Short mmCIF file of C-alpha atoms in Angstrom, two decimals:
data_model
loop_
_atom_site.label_atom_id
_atom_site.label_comp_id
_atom_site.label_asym_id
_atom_site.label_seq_id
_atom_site.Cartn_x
_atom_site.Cartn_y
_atom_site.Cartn_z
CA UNK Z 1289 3.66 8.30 30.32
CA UNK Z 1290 3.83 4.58 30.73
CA UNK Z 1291 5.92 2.25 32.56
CA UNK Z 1292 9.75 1.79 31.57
CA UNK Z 1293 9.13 -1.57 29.77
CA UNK Z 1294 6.45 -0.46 27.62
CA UNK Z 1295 8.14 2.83 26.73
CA UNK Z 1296 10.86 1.00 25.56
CA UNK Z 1297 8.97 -1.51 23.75
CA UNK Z 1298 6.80 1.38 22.12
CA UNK Z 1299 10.35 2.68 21.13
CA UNK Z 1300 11.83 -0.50 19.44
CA UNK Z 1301 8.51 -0.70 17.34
CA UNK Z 1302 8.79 2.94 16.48
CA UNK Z 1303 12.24 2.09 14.66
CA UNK Z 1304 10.43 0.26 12.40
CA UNK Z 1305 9.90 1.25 9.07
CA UNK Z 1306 6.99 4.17 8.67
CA UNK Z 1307 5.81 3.45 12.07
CA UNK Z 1308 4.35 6.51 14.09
CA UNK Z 1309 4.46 6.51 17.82
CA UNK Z 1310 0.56 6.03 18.05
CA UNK Z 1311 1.17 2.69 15.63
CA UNK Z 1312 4.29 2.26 18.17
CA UNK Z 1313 1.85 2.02 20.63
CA UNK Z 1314 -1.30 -0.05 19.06
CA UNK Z 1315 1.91 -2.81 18.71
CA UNK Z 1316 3.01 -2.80 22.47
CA UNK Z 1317 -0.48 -3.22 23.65
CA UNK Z 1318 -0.94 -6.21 20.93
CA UNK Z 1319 1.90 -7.80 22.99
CA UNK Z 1320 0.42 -6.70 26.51
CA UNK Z 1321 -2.87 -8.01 26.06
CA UNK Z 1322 -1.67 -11.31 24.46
CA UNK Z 1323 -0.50 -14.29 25.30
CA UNK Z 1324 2.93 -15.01 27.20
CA UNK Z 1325 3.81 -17.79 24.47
CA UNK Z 1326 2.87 -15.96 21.41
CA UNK Z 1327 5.10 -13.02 22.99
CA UNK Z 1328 7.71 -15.35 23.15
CA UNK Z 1329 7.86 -16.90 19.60
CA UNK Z 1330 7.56 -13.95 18.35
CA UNK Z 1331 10.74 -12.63 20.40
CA UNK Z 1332 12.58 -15.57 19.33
CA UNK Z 1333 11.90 -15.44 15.39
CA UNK Z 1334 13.28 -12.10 15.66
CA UNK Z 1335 16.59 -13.82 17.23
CA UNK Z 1336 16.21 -16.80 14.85
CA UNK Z 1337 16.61 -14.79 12.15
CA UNK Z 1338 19.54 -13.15 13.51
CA UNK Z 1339 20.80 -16.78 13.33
CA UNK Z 1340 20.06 -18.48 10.83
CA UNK Z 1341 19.52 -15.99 8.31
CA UNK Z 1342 23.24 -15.28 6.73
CA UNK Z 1343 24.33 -13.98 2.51
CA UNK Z 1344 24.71 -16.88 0.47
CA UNK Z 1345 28.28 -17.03 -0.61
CA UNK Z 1346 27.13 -16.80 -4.48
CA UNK Z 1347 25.01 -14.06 -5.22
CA UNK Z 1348 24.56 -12.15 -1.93
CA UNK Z 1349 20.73 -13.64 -1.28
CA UNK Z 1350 19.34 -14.08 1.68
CA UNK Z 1351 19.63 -17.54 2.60
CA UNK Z 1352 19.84 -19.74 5.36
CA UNK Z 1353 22.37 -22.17 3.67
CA UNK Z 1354 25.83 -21.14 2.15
CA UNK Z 1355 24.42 -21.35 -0.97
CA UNK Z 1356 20.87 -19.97 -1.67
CA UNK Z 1357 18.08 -22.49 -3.37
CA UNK Z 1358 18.13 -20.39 -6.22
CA UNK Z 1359 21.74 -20.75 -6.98
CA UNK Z 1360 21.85 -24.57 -6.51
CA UNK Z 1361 19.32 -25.08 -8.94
CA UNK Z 1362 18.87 -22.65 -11.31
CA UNK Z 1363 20.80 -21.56 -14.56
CA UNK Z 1364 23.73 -20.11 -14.02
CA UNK Z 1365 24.62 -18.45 -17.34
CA UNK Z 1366 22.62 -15.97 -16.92
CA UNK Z 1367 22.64 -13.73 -13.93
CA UNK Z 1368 20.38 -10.46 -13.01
CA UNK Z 1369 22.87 -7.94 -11.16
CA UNK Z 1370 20.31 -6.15 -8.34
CA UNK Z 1371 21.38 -3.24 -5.59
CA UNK Z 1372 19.65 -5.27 -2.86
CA UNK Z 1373 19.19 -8.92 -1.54
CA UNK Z 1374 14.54 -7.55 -1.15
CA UNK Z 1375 15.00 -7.00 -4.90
CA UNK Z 1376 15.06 -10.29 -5.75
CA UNK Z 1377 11.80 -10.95 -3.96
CA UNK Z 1378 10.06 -8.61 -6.26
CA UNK Z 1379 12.33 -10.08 -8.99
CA UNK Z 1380 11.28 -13.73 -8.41
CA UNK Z 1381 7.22 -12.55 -8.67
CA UNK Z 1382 8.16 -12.08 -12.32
CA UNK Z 1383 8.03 -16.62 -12.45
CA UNK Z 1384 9.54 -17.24 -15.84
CA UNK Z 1385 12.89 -15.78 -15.17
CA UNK Z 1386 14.94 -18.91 -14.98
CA UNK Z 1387 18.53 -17.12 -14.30
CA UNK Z 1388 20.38 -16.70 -10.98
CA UNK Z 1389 21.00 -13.64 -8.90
CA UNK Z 1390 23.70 -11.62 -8.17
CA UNK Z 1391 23.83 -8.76 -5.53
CA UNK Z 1392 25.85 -5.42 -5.86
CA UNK Z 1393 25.08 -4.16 -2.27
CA UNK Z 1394 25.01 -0.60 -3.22
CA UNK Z 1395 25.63 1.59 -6.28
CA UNK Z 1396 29.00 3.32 -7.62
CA UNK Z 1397 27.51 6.73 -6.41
CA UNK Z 1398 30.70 9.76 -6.39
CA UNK Z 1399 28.21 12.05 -4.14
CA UNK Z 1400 28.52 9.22 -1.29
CA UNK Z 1401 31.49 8.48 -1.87
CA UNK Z 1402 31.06 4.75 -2.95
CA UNK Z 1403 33.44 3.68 -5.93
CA UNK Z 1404 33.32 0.67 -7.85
CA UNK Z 1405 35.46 -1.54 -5.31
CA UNK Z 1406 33.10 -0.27 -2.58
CA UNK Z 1407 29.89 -2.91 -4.06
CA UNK Z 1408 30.47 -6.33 -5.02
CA UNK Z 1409 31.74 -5.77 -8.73
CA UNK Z 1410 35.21 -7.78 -8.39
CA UNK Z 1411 32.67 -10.64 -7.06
CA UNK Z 1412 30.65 -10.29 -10.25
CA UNK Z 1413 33.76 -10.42 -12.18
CA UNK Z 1414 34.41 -14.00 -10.60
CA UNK Z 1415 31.26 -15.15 -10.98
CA UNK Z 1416 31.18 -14.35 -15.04
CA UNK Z 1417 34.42 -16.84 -15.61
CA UNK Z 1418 33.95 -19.42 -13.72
CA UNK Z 1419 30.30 -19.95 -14.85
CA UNK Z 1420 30.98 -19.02 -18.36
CA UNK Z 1421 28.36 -16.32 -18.28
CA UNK Z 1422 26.47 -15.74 -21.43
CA UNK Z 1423 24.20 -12.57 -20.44
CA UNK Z 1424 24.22 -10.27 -17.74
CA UNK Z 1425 20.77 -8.70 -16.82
CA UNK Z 1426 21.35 -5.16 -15.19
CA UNK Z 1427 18.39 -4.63 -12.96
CA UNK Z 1428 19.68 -1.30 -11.04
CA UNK Z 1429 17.08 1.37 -9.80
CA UNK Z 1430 16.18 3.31 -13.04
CA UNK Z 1431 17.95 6.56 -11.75
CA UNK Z 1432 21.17 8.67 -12.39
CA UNK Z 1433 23.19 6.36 -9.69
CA UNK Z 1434 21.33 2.92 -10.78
CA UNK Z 1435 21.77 4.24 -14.28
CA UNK Z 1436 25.58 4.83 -13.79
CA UNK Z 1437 26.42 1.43 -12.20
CA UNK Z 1438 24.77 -0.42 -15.46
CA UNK Z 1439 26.41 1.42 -17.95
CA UNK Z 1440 29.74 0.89 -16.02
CA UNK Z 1441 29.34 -2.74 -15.69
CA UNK Z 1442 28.51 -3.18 -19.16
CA UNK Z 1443 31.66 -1.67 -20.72
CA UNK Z 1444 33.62 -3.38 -18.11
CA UNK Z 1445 31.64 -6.56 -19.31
CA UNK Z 1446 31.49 -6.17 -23.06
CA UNK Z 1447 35.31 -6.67 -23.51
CA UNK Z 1448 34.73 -10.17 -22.04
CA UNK Z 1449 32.07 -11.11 -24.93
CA UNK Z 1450 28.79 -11.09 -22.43
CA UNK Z 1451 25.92 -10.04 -23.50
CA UNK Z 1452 24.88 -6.77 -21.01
CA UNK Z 1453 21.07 -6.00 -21.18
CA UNK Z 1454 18.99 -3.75 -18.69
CA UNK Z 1455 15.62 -3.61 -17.92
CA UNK Z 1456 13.43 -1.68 -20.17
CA UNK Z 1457 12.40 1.44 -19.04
CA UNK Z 1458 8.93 3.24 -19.41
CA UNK Z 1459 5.53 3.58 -18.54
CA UNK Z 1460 4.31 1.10 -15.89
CA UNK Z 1461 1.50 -1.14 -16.70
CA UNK Z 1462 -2.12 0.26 -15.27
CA UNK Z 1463 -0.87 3.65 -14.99
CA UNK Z 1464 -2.02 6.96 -16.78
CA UNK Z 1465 -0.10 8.66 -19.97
CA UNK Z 1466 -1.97 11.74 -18.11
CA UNK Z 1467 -0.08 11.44 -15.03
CA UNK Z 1468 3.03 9.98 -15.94
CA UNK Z 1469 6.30 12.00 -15.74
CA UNK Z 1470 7.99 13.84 -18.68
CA UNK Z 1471 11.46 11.73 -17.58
CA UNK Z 1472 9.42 8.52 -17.27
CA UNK Z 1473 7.74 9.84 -20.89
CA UNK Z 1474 10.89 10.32 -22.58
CA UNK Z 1475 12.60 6.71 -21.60
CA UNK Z 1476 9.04 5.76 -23.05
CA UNK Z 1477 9.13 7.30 -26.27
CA UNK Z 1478 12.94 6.38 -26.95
CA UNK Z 1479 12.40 2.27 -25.46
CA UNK Z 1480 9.59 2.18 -27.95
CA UNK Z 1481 8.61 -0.97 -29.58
CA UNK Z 1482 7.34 -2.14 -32.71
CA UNK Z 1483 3.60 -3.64 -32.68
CA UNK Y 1130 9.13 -17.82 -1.23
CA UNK Y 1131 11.58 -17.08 1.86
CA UNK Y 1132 13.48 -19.40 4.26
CA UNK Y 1133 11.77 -20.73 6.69
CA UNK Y 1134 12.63 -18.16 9.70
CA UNK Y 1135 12.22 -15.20 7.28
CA UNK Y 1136 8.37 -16.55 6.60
CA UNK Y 1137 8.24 -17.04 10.67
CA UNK Y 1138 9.30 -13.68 11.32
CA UNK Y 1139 6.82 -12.38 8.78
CA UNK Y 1140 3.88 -14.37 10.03
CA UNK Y 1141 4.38 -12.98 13.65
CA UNK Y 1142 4.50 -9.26 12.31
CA UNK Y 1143 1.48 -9.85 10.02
CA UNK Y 1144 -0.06 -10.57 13.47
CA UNK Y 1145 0.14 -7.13 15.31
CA UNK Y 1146 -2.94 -4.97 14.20
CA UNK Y 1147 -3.34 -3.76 10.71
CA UNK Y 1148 -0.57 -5.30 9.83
CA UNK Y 1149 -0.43 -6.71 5.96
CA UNK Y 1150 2.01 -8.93 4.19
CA UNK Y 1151 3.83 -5.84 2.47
CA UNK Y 1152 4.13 -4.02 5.62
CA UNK Y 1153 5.25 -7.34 7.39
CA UNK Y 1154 8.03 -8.05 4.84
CA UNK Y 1155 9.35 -4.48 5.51
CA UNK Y 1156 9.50 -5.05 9.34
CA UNK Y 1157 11.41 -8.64 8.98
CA UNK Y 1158 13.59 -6.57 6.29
CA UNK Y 1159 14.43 -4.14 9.12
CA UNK Y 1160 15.48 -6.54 11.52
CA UNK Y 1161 17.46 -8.85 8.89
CA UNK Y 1162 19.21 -5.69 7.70
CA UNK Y 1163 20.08 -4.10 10.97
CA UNK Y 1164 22.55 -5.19 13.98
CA UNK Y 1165 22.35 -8.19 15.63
CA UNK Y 1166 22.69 -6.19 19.14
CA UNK Y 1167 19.50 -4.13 17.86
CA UNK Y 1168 17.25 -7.19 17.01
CA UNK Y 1169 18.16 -8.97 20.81
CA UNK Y 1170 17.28 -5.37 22.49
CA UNK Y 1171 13.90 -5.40 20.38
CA UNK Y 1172 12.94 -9.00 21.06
CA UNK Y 1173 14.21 -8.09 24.93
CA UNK Y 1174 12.13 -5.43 25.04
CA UNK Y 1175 8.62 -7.75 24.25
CA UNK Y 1176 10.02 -10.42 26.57
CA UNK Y 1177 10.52 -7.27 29.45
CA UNK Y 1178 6.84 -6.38 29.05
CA UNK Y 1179 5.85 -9.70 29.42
CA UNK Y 1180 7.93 -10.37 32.21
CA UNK Y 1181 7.45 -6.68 34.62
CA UNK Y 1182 4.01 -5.15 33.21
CA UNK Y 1183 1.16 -6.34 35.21
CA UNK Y 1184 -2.15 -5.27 36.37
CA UNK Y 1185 -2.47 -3.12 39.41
CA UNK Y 1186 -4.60 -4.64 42.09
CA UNK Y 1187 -6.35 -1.46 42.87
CA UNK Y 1188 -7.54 -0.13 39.55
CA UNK Y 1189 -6.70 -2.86 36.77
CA UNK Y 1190 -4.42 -0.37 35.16
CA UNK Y 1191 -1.05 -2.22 33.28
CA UNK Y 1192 1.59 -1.51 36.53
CA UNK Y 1193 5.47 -2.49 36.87
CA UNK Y 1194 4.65 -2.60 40.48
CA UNK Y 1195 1.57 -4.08 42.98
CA UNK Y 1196 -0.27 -0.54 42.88
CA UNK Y 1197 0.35 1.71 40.06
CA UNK Y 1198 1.36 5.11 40.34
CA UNK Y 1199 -1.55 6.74 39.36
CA UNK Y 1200 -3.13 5.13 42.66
CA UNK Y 1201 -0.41 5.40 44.35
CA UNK Y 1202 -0.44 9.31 44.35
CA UNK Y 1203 -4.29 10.36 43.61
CA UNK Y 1204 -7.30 11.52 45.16
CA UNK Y 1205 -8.97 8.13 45.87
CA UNK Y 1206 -12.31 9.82 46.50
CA UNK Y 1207 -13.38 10.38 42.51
CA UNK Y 1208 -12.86 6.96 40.69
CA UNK Y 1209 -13.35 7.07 36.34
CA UNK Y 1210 -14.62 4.06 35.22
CA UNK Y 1211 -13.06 2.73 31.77
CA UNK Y 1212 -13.09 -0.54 29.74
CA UNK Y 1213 -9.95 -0.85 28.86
CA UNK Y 1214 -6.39 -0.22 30.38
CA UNK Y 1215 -5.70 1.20 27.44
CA UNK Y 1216 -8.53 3.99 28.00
CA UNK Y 1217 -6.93 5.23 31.06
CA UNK Y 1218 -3.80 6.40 28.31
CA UNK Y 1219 -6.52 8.44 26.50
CA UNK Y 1220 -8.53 10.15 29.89
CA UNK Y 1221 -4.87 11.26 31.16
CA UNK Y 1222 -4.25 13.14 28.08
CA UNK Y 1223 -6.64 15.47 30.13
CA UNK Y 1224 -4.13 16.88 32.28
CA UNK Y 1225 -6.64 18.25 34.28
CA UNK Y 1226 -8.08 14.97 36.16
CA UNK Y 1227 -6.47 14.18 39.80
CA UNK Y 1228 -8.97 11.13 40.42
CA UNK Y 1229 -7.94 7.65 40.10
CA UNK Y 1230 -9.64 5.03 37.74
CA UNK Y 1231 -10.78 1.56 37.75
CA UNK Y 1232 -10.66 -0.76 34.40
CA UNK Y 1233 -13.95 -2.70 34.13
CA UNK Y 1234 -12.33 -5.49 31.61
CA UNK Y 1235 -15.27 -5.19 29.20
CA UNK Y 1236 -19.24 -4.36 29.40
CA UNK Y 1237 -22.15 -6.31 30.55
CA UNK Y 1238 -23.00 -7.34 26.73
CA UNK Y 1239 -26.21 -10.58 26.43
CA UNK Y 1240 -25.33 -10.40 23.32
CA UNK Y 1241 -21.84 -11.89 24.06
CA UNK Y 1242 -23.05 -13.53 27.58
CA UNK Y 1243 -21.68 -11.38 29.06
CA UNK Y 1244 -23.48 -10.92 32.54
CA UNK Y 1245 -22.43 -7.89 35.31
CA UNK Y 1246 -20.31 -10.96 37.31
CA UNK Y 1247 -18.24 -11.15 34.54
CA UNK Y 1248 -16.35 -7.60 34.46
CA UNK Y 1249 -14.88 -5.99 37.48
CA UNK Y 1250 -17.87 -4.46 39.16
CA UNK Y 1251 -17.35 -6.43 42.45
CA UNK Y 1252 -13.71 -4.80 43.25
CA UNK Y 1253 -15.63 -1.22 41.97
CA UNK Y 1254 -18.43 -2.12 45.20
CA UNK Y 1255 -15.36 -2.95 47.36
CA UNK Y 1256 -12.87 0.43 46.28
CA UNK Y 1257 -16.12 1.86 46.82
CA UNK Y 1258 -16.65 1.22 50.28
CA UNK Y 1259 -13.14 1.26 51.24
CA UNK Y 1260 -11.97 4.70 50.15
CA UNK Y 1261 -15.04 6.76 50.63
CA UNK Y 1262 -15.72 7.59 47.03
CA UNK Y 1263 -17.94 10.32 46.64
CA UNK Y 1264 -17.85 10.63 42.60
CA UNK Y 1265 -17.63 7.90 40.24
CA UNK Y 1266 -17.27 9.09 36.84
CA UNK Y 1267 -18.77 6.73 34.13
CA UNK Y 1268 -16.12 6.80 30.73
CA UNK Y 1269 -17.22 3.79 28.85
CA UNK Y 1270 -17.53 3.79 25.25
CA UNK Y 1271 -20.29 5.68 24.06
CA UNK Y 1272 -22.29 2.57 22.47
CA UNK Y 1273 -25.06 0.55 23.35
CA UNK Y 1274 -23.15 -1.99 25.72
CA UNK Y 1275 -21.18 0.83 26.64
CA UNK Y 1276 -24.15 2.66 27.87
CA UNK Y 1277 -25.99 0.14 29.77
CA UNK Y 1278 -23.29 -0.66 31.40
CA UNK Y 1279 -22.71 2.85 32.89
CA UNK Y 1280 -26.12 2.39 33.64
CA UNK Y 1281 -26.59 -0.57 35.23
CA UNK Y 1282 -23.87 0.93 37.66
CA UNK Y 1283 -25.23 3.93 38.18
CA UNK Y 1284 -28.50 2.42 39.56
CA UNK Y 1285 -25.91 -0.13 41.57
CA UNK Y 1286 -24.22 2.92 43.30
CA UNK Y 1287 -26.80 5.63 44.00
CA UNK Y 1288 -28.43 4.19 47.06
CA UNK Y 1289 -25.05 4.37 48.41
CA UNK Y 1290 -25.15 7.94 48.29
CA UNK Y 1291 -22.46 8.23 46.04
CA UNK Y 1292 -22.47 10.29 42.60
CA UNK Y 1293 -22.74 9.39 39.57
CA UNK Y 1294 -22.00 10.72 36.07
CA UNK Y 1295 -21.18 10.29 32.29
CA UNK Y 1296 -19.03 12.04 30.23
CA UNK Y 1297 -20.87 14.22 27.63
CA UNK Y 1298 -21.74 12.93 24.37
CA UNK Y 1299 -21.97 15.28 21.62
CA UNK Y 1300 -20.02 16.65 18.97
CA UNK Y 1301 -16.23 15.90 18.53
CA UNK Y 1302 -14.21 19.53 18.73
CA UNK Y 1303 -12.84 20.07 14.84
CA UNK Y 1304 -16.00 18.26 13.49
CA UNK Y 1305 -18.19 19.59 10.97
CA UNK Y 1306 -22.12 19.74 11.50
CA UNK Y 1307 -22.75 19.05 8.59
CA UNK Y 1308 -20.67 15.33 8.45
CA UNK Y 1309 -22.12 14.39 12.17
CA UNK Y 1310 -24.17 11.70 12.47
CA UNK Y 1311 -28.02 12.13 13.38
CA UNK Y 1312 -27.58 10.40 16.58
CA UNK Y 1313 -24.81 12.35 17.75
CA UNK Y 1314 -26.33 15.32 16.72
CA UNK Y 1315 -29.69 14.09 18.76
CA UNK Y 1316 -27.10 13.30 21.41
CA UNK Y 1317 -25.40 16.98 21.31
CA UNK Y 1318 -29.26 18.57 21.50
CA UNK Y 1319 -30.36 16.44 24.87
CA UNK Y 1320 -27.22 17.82 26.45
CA UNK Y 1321 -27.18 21.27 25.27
CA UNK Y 1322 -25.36 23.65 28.04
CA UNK Y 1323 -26.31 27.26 28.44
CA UNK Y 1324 -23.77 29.53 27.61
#
């Protein structure tokens, strides 16, 4: 229907994440009807990312140094264990937590066939010696496989004398009781505190 | 709250239309998290449309080449006037249409100073003259501007013997009566067809 360049623009937008092929298109005519320069920077922070943007060597962050702002200045005795570098992002809204990161890439999960030595455990490990760890804050995905990895990390860790907690689990805040799961419910009703 | 090409990248997604800060995040996720080779096809694929897509000289339509290849190939006689290049996508849905079109750039608009020597109704007089037209279908948007403009051309090209029409305005197929609006209902009665 249209020209080979915008068809294959139209199709490297599609790949994005929830985009449709008439969003696909809104995109590629953004770029058409703009300028040359603006095309340009954008097509070059796509490729500065690319290279500049590398794991720091720590916790497994996003960074553009070997070692990520957050691990060169903040405390390093205790350290939140997450699946994925974009959950520290929604970690770090939460501004008192004064710890350090530490990225598992992935959860033990036996239906995919990952194992503990498949995610960055032994790393982990490492990391809870040499800093002379005090607490280790699991903040896996509250479900079977996030559930799994935490509870094998924390026997693996307990031996060693560091403190393993996990995020609480239960209703979220501004939702309904009326439309909250029974699962969601339960974790509720067993995580309850006193007032 | 990311490195400085992450916020970059960000900033130039939040850019494209409708695009939030959530949904930009997601798209600079994407490219962080997928292949290098994928990221320099995508941002090769905004600097291809840049560099190939143009404007056909005969119609204003977005071409690879001089003339595109719906002029290249239709009946030059019956011309469809649109605003936008990116109306012409939305009239060839109608499979059924073997004239060729011409892009206006705009409408004649006082409100926004914008007189009839400011959108492409010169090169319409010229194709006009040139290629014998003996129907020049009117397809601007159905709005004030868009209608004085189809009018304004109308009484420009009927003492050239040439014919003249709008497409119909009424209601949308799939609609419901009962949600249209009074003026498109009003619209829908003026233009009532026998059946």
């Amino acid at each position: 229907m249209f020209d080979e360049p915008i068809e294959r623009l139209i199709e490297y937008f599609r790949q994005l994440p929830g985009v449709g092929k008439k969003t696909a298109q809104r995109y590629a005519f953004y770029i058409i009807e703009n300028s040359r320069e603006r095309a340009e920077n954008f097509a070059n922070a796509i490729m500065d990312v690319k290279n500049k943007v590398k794991l720091c060597k720590e916790c497994g962050n996003y960074s553009t140094s070997d070692i990520c702002p957050i691990c060169q200045k903040r405390n390093k005795k205790i350290i939140c264990v997450v699946q994925e570098p974009k959950d520290i992002i929604s970690m770090e809204k939460v501004k008192s937590y004064e710890g350090v990161y530490h990225v598992l890439f992935g959860t033990i999960s036996p239906l995919e066939n990952r194992g503990p030595n498949d995610i960055k455990i032994k790393e982990l490990l490492a990391r809870i010696s040499k800093d002379g760890v005090k607490e280790v804050i699991m903040a896996t995905n509250p479900d079977v496989e996030g559930d799994a990895t935490a509870m094998y990390i924390s026997k693996l860790l307990k031996p060693l004398g560091v403190k393993v907690t996990r995020l609480a689990q239960g209703i979220a805040m501004g939702s309904d009781i009326e439309f909250t799961d029974e699962v969601t419910l339960e974790k509720a009703l067993e995580q309850r505190q006193e007032i």
